Short mmCIF file of C-alpha atoms and ligand atoms in Angstrom, two decimals:
data_model
loop_
_atom_site.label_atom_id
_atom_site.label_comp_id
_atom_site.label_asym_id
_atom_site.label_seq_id
_atom_site.Cartn_x
_atom_site.Cartn_y
_atom_site.Cartn_z
CA MET A 1 93.01 -133.79 52.51
CA ASP A 2 89.99 -132.23 50.84
CA LYS A 3 91.38 -130.61 47.66
CA ASN A 4 88.89 -127.71 47.66
CA PHE A 5 89.53 -126.96 51.29
CA GLN A 6 93.27 -127.15 50.72
CA GLU A 7 93.14 -124.76 47.76
CA GLU A 8 90.96 -122.33 49.60
CA PHE A 9 93.19 -122.46 52.65
CA THR A 10 96.48 -122.00 50.80
CA GLN A 11 95.17 -118.63 49.64
CA ILE A 12 94.85 -117.40 53.18
CA THR A 13 97.78 -119.01 55.00
CA LYS A 14 99.49 -115.98 56.37
CA PHE A 15 100.46 -115.99 59.98
CA GLU A 16 99.99 -112.97 62.13
CA PRO A 17 102.41 -112.19 63.75
CA PRO A 18 104.70 -113.66 61.08
CA LEU A 19 105.98 -117.12 61.87
CA TYR A 20 109.61 -116.07 62.48
CA LYS A 21 108.37 -113.59 65.11
CA GLN A 22 106.28 -116.28 66.75
CA ARG A 23 109.36 -118.54 66.91
CA HIS A 24 111.44 -115.80 68.50
CA GLN A 25 108.63 -114.93 70.91
CA PHE A 26 108.46 -118.60 71.89
CA VAL A 27 112.15 -118.48 72.84
CA ARG A 28 111.69 -115.19 74.67
CA ASP A 29 108.79 -116.62 76.70
CA LEU A 30 110.91 -119.66 77.58
CA VAL A 31 113.76 -117.38 78.68
CA GLU A 32 111.40 -115.36 80.87
CA LYS A 33 110.18 -118.61 82.42
CA CYS A 34 113.48 -120.44 82.91
CA LYS A 35 115.75 -117.42 83.48
CA PRO A 36 118.94 -118.76 81.90
CA LYS A 37 122.04 -116.61 82.42
CA LYS A 38 123.97 -117.84 79.40
CA VAL A 39 122.25 -118.32 76.07
CA ALA A 40 123.74 -119.40 72.73
CA ASP A 41 121.88 -119.17 69.43
CA LEU A 42 123.22 -121.58 66.81
CA GLY A 43 122.59 -120.59 63.19
CA CYS A 44 121.90 -117.07 64.39
CA ALA A 45 121.89 -115.63 60.83
CA ASP A 46 121.25 -111.85 61.02
CA CYS A 47 121.19 -111.96 64.85
CA SER A 48 117.53 -110.96 65.09
CA LEU A 49 116.84 -113.41 67.92
CA LEU A 50 119.93 -112.21 69.81
CA ARG A 51 118.76 -108.62 69.38
CA MET A 52 115.49 -109.55 71.07
CA LEU A 53 117.11 -111.60 73.85
CA LYS A 54 119.48 -108.79 74.77
CA PHE A 55 116.50 -107.17 76.54
CA CYS A 56 115.87 -110.17 78.81
CA SER A 57 117.34 -108.98 82.09
CA CYS A 58 118.29 -112.45 83.33
CA ILE A 59 120.78 -112.98 80.50
CA GLU A 60 124.41 -112.10 81.19
CA VAL A 61 126.11 -113.92 78.34
CA LEU A 62 124.73 -114.08 74.81
CA ALA A 63 126.52 -115.84 71.99
CA GLY A 64 125.69 -116.38 68.34
CA LEU A 65 127.20 -118.89 65.92
CA ASP A 66 126.78 -119.11 62.17
CA ILE A 67 128.66 -120.71 59.33
CA CYS A 68 128.06 -117.64 57.21
CA ALA A 69 130.10 -114.70 58.54
CA ASN A 70 128.60 -112.21 56.08
CA VAL A 71 125.01 -112.71 57.21
CA MET A 72 126.07 -112.17 60.84
CA LYS A 73 128.18 -109.12 60.04
CA GLU A 74 125.38 -107.35 58.17
CA LYS A 75 123.60 -106.22 61.31
CA MET A 76 125.96 -107.12 64.13
CA HIS A 77 126.52 -103.42 64.93
CA THR A 78 122.93 -103.38 66.24
CA LEU A 79 124.16 -105.56 69.12
CA SER A 80 126.52 -102.83 70.36
CA PRO A 81 125.62 -100.78 73.45
CA LEU A 82 123.75 -97.54 72.82
CA PRO A 83 124.60 -94.15 74.41
CA VAL A 84 121.75 -94.69 76.89
CA ASP A 85 123.45 -97.89 78.07
CA TYR A 86 126.44 -95.76 79.12
CA LEU A 87 124.30 -93.00 80.63
CA GLN A 88 122.29 -95.45 82.71
CA PRO A 89 124.35 -98.63 83.08
CA SER A 90 122.31 -101.68 83.88
CA GLU A 91 122.61 -103.59 87.14
CA ARG A 92 123.36 -106.82 85.30
CA SER A 93 126.46 -107.46 83.24
CA LEU A 94 126.02 -108.42 79.59
CA THR A 95 128.50 -109.69 77.04
CA VAL A 96 127.45 -110.43 73.47
CA THR A 97 129.79 -112.45 71.26
CA LEU A 98 129.44 -113.70 67.70
CA HIS A 99 131.42 -116.65 66.41
CA HIS A 100 132.00 -117.85 62.89
CA GLY A 101 131.97 -121.63 62.67
CA SER A 102 129.94 -124.79 62.21
CA VAL A 103 127.69 -126.69 64.62
CA ALA A 104 129.47 -129.78 63.33
CA HIS A 105 132.60 -128.70 65.22
CA LYS A 106 133.27 -128.43 68.95
CA ASP A 107 134.78 -125.28 70.37
CA PRO A 108 135.33 -124.61 74.10
CA CYS A 109 133.75 -121.15 73.75
CA MET A 110 130.39 -122.93 73.56
CA LEU A 111 130.72 -124.55 76.98
CA GLY A 112 128.82 -123.47 80.06
CA PHE A 113 125.58 -122.31 78.43
CA ASP A 114 122.24 -122.78 80.17
CA LEU A 115 120.12 -122.55 77.03
CA VAL A 116 121.03 -123.33 73.42
CA THR A 117 118.59 -122.41 70.66
CA CYS A 118 118.63 -123.84 67.14
CA ILE A 119 115.83 -122.05 65.33
CA GLU A 120 115.26 -123.29 61.78
CA LEU A 121 118.83 -124.58 61.65
CA ILE A 122 118.87 -128.36 61.34
CA GLU A 123 117.13 -128.46 57.95
CA HIS A 124 120.07 -126.44 56.56
CA LEU A 125 122.61 -129.08 57.62
CA GLU A 126 124.24 -131.50 55.22
CA GLU A 127 123.82 -135.16 56.14
CA SER A 128 127.36 -135.36 57.55
CA GLU A 129 126.79 -132.21 59.67
CA LEU A 130 123.45 -133.45 60.96
CA LYS A 131 125.15 -136.66 62.10
CA LYS A 132 127.68 -134.73 64.20
CA PHE A 133 125.18 -132.16 65.49
CA PRO A 134 123.76 -134.16 68.47
CA GLU A 135 127.22 -134.97 69.83
CA VAL A 136 128.29 -131.32 69.57
CA VAL A 137 125.14 -129.81 71.10
CA PHE A 138 123.93 -132.44 73.56
CA GLY A 139 127.17 -134.33 74.24
CA PHE A 140 129.71 -131.50 74.26
CA MET A 141 127.86 -128.23 75.02
CA ALA A 142 125.38 -130.11 77.23
CA PRO A 143 123.28 -127.10 78.27
CA SER A 144 120.32 -127.50 80.66
CA ILE A 145 117.86 -126.73 77.85
CA VAL A 146 118.01 -127.05 74.05
CA VAL A 147 115.30 -125.68 71.77
CA ILE A 148 115.15 -126.99 68.22
CA SER A 149 112.65 -125.72 65.70
CA THR A 150 112.24 -127.00 62.15
CA PRO A 151 109.55 -126.92 59.44
CA ASN A 152 106.82 -129.51 59.75
CA SER A 153 106.37 -130.95 56.27
CA ASP A 154 102.89 -132.28 57.20
CA PHE A 155 101.84 -128.63 57.04
CA ASN A 156 103.38 -127.94 53.61
CA PRO A 157 100.32 -128.78 51.50
CA LEU A 158 98.57 -125.89 53.26
CA LEU A 159 101.24 -123.40 52.30
CA PRO A 160 101.03 -121.51 49.02
CA ARG A 161 103.83 -121.92 46.49
CA VAL A 162 105.70 -124.68 48.38
CA MET A 163 106.72 -127.31 45.85
CA LEU A 164 109.36 -129.46 47.55
CA TYR A 165 110.80 -127.45 50.47
CA ARG A 166 110.00 -124.08 51.99
CA HIS A 167 113.47 -122.68 51.27
CA PRO A 168 115.94 -123.51 48.47
CA ASP A 169 118.76 -124.09 51.01
CA HIS A 170 116.82 -126.73 52.98
CA LYS A 171 118.44 -130.13 52.74
CA PHE A 172 115.33 -131.89 54.08
CA GLU A 173 112.06 -131.17 55.81
CA TRP A 174 110.71 -133.66 58.31
CA ASN A 175 107.13 -134.51 59.08
CA GLN A 176 106.03 -134.78 62.70
CA ALA A 177 106.83 -138.49 63.00
CA GLN A 178 110.33 -138.06 61.53
CA PHE A 179 111.24 -135.13 63.76
CA GLN A 180 109.85 -136.75 66.87
CA SER A 181 111.64 -140.01 66.25
CA TRP A 182 115.00 -138.21 65.68
CA ALA A 183 114.42 -136.01 68.77
CA LEU A 184 113.42 -138.90 71.04
CA GLU A 185 116.45 -140.96 69.98
CA THR A 186 118.77 -137.97 70.50
CA ALA A 187 117.25 -137.26 73.92
CA ARG A 188 117.63 -140.90 74.91
CA CYS A 189 121.29 -141.01 73.85
CA TYR A 190 122.28 -137.90 75.81
CA ASP A 191 120.04 -138.18 78.88
CA TYR A 192 117.57 -135.46 78.01
CA SER A 193 113.79 -135.45 78.11
CA VAL A 194 111.97 -133.82 75.19
CA GLU A 195 108.56 -132.24 74.76
CA PHE A 196 107.00 -131.26 71.47
CA THR A 197 105.13 -128.14 70.65
CA GLY A 198 105.20 -125.54 67.89
CA VAL A 199 104.00 -122.25 66.47
CA GLY A 200 101.66 -121.51 63.59
CA HIS A 201 98.38 -123.23 64.42
CA PRO A 202 96.72 -125.45 61.83
CA PRO A 203 93.21 -124.41 60.72
CA THR A 204 90.24 -125.73 62.66
CA GLY A 205 89.40 -129.23 61.61
CA MET A 206 92.94 -129.87 60.40
CA GLU A 207 94.65 -130.24 63.77
CA LYS A 208 96.27 -133.51 62.65
CA VAL A 209 98.76 -131.67 60.42
CA GLY A 210 100.23 -130.08 63.54
CA PHE A 211 101.98 -126.74 63.90
CA CYS A 212 103.55 -125.10 60.85
CA THR A 213 106.86 -124.91 62.78
CA GLN A 214 107.52 -127.90 65.02
CA ILE A 215 109.55 -127.35 68.15
CA GLY A 216 111.30 -129.76 70.49
CA VAL A 217 112.24 -128.51 73.95
CA PHE A 218 114.94 -130.74 75.43
CA VAL A 219 115.71 -130.64 79.14
CA ARG A 220 118.82 -132.27 80.56
CA LYS A 221 117.85 -134.95 83.06
CA TYR A 222 120.82 -134.86 85.39
CA LEU A 223 122.14 -131.85 87.22
CA GLN A 224 125.60 -130.68 86.41
CA THR A 225 127.58 -127.76 87.68
CA GLY A 226 128.69 -126.59 84.24
CA GLU A 227 132.35 -125.95 84.87
CA SER A 228 132.92 -129.29 86.60
CA LEU A 229 132.60 -131.02 83.23
CA TRP A 230 134.80 -128.67 81.25
CA PRO A 231 138.24 -130.03 82.14
CA GLU A 232 137.14 -133.41 80.87
CA LYS A 233 136.39 -131.94 77.50
CA PRO A 234 139.57 -130.49 76.09
CA THR A 235 139.24 -129.16 72.59
CA GLU A 236 141.03 -126.58 70.57
CA ALA A 237 139.35 -123.35 69.53
CA VAL A 238 138.11 -123.64 65.97
CA TYR A 239 135.57 -120.82 65.80
CA LYS A 240 136.60 -117.30 64.87
CA THR A 241 135.20 -114.52 67.05
CA VAL A 242 133.84 -111.83 64.74
CA PHE A 243 132.16 -109.55 67.28
CA LYS A 244 132.28 -108.88 71.00
CA ALA A 245 130.44 -106.22 73.02
CA VAL A 246 130.75 -105.78 76.77
CA TYR A 247 127.86 -103.68 78.06
CA PRO A 248 128.46 -101.08 80.76
CA SER A 249 127.24 -102.49 84.03
CA LEU A 250 127.01 -101.41 87.63
CA LYS A 251 128.88 -104.62 88.43
CA ASP A 252 131.88 -102.77 87.01
CA GLU A 253 133.27 -100.58 89.83
CA LYS A 254 133.97 -97.72 87.40
CA TYR A 255 130.30 -97.39 86.37
CA LEU A 256 129.06 -98.09 89.88
CA GLN A 257 131.18 -95.27 91.27
CA ASN A 258 129.79 -92.77 88.72
CA ALA A 259 126.23 -93.86 89.46
CA VAL A 260 126.71 -93.62 93.23
CA ILE A 261 128.32 -90.18 93.05
CA SER A 262 125.46 -88.84 90.89
CA GLU A 263 122.85 -90.37 93.16
CA VAL A 264 124.50 -89.08 96.35
CA ILE A 265 124.75 -85.52 94.99
CA PHE A 266 121.19 -85.66 93.66
CA THR A 267 119.81 -86.96 96.98
CA ALA A 268 121.82 -84.44 99.00
CA GLN A 269 120.60 -81.61 96.77
CA ILE A 270 116.97 -82.59 97.33
CA ILE A 271 117.43 -82.74 101.09
CA LYS A 272 119.26 -79.41 101.08
CA HIS A 273 116.58 -77.78 98.92
CA ARG A 274 113.81 -78.84 101.33
CA LEU A 275 115.86 -77.76 104.31
CA MET A 276 116.45 -74.32 102.85
CA SER A 277 112.76 -73.92 101.93
CA LYS A 278 111.80 -74.72 105.50
CA ARG A 279 114.35 -72.27 106.83
CA GLU A 280 112.89 -69.53 104.67
CA GLU A 281 109.42 -70.46 105.86
CA TYR A 282 110.54 -69.97 109.47
CA GLY A 283 112.55 -66.83 108.63
CA GLY A 284 115.82 -68.45 109.61
CA ASP A 285 114.94 -67.93 113.30
CA PRO A 286 117.41 -70.08 115.23
CA GLU A 287 114.95 -70.25 118.15
CA ARG A 288 112.60 -72.15 115.96
CA LYS A 289 115.26 -74.53 114.65
CA SER A 290 113.86 -77.46 116.55
CA LYS A 291 110.52 -76.95 114.85
CA PHE A 292 111.67 -77.18 111.28
CA GLN A 293 114.28 -79.84 111.54
CA PRO A 294 112.30 -82.88 112.58
CA SER A 295 109.30 -81.95 110.46
CA MET A 296 111.23 -82.07 107.18
CA ASP A 297 108.39 -83.02 104.90
CA CYS A 298 110.71 -84.01 102.10
CA PHE A 299 111.09 -87.33 103.87
CA SER A 300 108.65 -90.12 103.93
CA ASP A 301 107.13 -90.87 107.33
CA TYR A 302 109.73 -93.57 107.64
CA LEU A 303 112.56 -91.18 107.06
CA GLY A 304 111.02 -88.55 109.30
CA LYS A 305 111.18 -91.04 112.14
CA LEU A 306 114.71 -91.93 111.22
CA VAL A 307 115.78 -88.31 111.42
CA VAL A 308 114.32 -87.88 114.86
CA GLU A 309 115.37 -91.24 116.24
CA LYS A 310 118.90 -91.45 115.00
CA ASN A 311 119.82 -87.83 115.01
CA MET A 312 120.51 -87.88 111.32
CA GLU A 313 119.13 -84.44 110.61
CA PRO A 314 120.77 -82.15 108.11
CA PHE A 315 121.82 -78.81 109.51
CA VAL A 316 123.22 -75.42 108.58
CA SER A 317 126.32 -74.01 110.16
CA GLY A 318 127.60 -70.66 108.92
CA ASN A 319 127.59 -70.81 105.15
CA GLU A 320 127.66 -74.60 105.02
CA VAL A 321 124.84 -77.11 104.79
CA TYR A 322 125.63 -80.56 106.14
CA ILE A 323 123.71 -83.60 104.92
CA PRO A 324 124.71 -86.67 106.96
CA LEU A 325 125.86 -89.59 104.83
CA ALA A 326 123.80 -91.88 107.04
CA THR A 327 120.66 -90.02 105.91
CA ILE A 328 121.68 -90.24 102.27
CA PHE A 329 122.43 -93.94 102.71
CA SER A 330 118.91 -94.53 104.00
CA PHE A 331 117.46 -93.53 100.63
CA PRO A 332 116.48 -96.76 98.84
CA LYS A 333 118.34 -96.11 95.58
CA VAL A 334 121.63 -95.19 97.27
CA ASN A 335 121.20 -98.10 99.64
CA ARG A 336 120.59 -100.57 96.80
CA LEU A 337 123.52 -99.30 94.74
CA CYS A 338 126.05 -99.45 97.59
CA GLY A 339 124.84 -102.34 99.70
CA THR A 340 126.84 -101.24 102.75
CA PHE A 341 127.60 -97.89 104.35
CA GLU A 342 131.32 -98.66 104.14
CA LYS A 343 131.03 -99.17 100.38
CA LEU A 344 129.25 -95.81 100.06
CA CYS A 345 132.08 -94.07 101.90
CA LYS A 346 134.68 -95.84 99.78
CA LEU A 347 133.02 -95.01 96.47
CA ILE A 348 132.59 -91.30 97.11
CA ALA A 349 135.92 -90.73 98.89
CA GLY A 350 137.72 -87.84 97.23
CA LYS A 351 134.88 -87.34 94.74
CA VAL A 352 132.29 -85.51 96.88
CA THR A 353 133.01 -82.65 99.31
CA LEU A 354 132.58 -83.99 102.84
CA SER A 355 132.70 -82.49 106.32
CA SER A 356 136.08 -82.73 108.08
CA ASP A 357 135.05 -85.92 109.93
CA GLY A 358 133.74 -87.41 106.67
CA SER A 359 130.24 -88.00 108.07
CA ALA A 360 128.27 -85.51 105.96
CA VAL A 361 128.09 -84.11 102.45
CA MET A 362 128.83 -80.41 102.61
CA PHE A 363 127.50 -77.60 100.43
CA ASN A 364 128.52 -73.96 100.62
CA ILE A 365 125.35 -71.88 100.40
CA GLU A 366 127.03 -68.60 99.54
CA HIS A 367 129.03 -70.16 96.80
CA GLU A 368 125.88 -71.69 95.35
CA ASN A 369 123.92 -68.44 95.58
CA GLU A 370 126.69 -66.72 93.65
CA GLU A 371 126.50 -69.41 90.99
CA ASN A 372 122.72 -69.00 90.76
N1 LIG B 1 117.97 -118.89 63.27
C1 LIG B 1 117.61 -117.90 62.31
C2 LIG B 1 117.58 -118.33 60.87
C3 LIG B 1 118.17 -119.60 60.54
S1 LIG B 1 118.49 -119.84 58.82
C4 LIG B 1 116.24 -117.35 62.67
O1 LIG B 1 115.70 -117.70 63.69
O2 LIG B 1 115.72 -116.52 61.94
C5 LIG B 1 119.76 -121.01 59.05
C6 LIG B 1 121.10 -120.42 59.43
O3 LIG B 1 121.95 -121.50 59.76
C7 LIG B 1 121.77 -119.66 58.27
O4 LIG B 1 122.14 -118.40 58.69
C8 LIG B 1 122.95 -120.52 57.93
O5 LIG B 1 124.08 -119.77 57.50
C9 LIG B 1 123.23 -121.23 59.23
N2 LIG B 1 123.95 -122.51 59.10
C10 LIG B 1 123.84 -123.42 58.13
N3 LIG B 1 124.66 -124.45 58.36
C11 LIG B 1 125.31 -124.18 59.51
C12 LIG B 1 126.31 -124.85 60.27
N4 LIG B 1 126.80 -126.03 59.88
N5 LIG B 1 126.73 -124.27 61.39
C13 LIG B 1 126.27 -123.08 61.81
N6 LIG B 1 125.33 -122.40 61.13
C14 LIG B 1 124.86 -122.95 59.99
#
């Protein structure tokens, strides 16, 4: 390498965004592409990658593992649900768990994952741990995809202030040939294919040094229905769970019921409000009833037709306004939340005031006027 060029370049080697963010973004992009449901991050350190992945809506199970409990505990509270998660529960379920343990040991809690990430982990492993690592990750956990990133020592001469390794805790740093040969052998042993890429581009003219961080993406060759393999792999639990958060989800009947009740009342209120405005417009003249009912402009054209065709119109009788449940059910959000009309009826039973035959939500106008 040209010494002058190298010296000049080491002064300016600063990645933007920073390299750790590029590594995490790489994983996020892969998650968005492959849509894994269960993701485990090995050597998760301060959980920053997990914090980012929690926002990927395809993920339902997130787990972190690190040999250092203190580094995980420092910021693990940031993985807890926020008040907004309770106010507006998500449609997906999400559980986040942190385990204290080593990637050199097998624990059944690491079975069944679709994606396992090992970002800047392997270079921290002692020789004996590195030997066991492939059997634990590829043999035992056997996820569909494994991502391994590690420093590329071919790039080191371009980095300022790197004498031997980039970090004092690194036990080794591999060049491209060393990493690729280890990765190809591991993939061959455990029936995976592997592709190499990286983040942190080398400067123009120096492409041979490769990416600053080298990444291997391993994809399992054979299909496997996760659970079918588990009974064959009995092991005792050796990891200690240090954190677990179950996010509120609409898959949980308790949160679904609250959401449906709120949405039903909200929808019924809107319909009632428009109905009453129309009534005022027509001076409450019962002769003209037929004119205002079908033309309820609060509905979309679609709903307008529905009202006429299926006789689902809201109506006033005495001091009561009746909003048919069938009309409320035809609103997309209510429909999506409940799935079936029967489910809607079941979820709101006893929680919303209904007409005596249970077919309509009922509001007392006088009572409401008094409240206003
Ligand atoms: N993955 C993190 C940083 C990794 S630093 C990121 O993307 O930013 C390496 C981490 O691996 C450290 O937190 C270290 O405690 C952990 N580690 C080292 N040896 C380990 C082992 N045998 N098992 C599990 N974690 C280990």
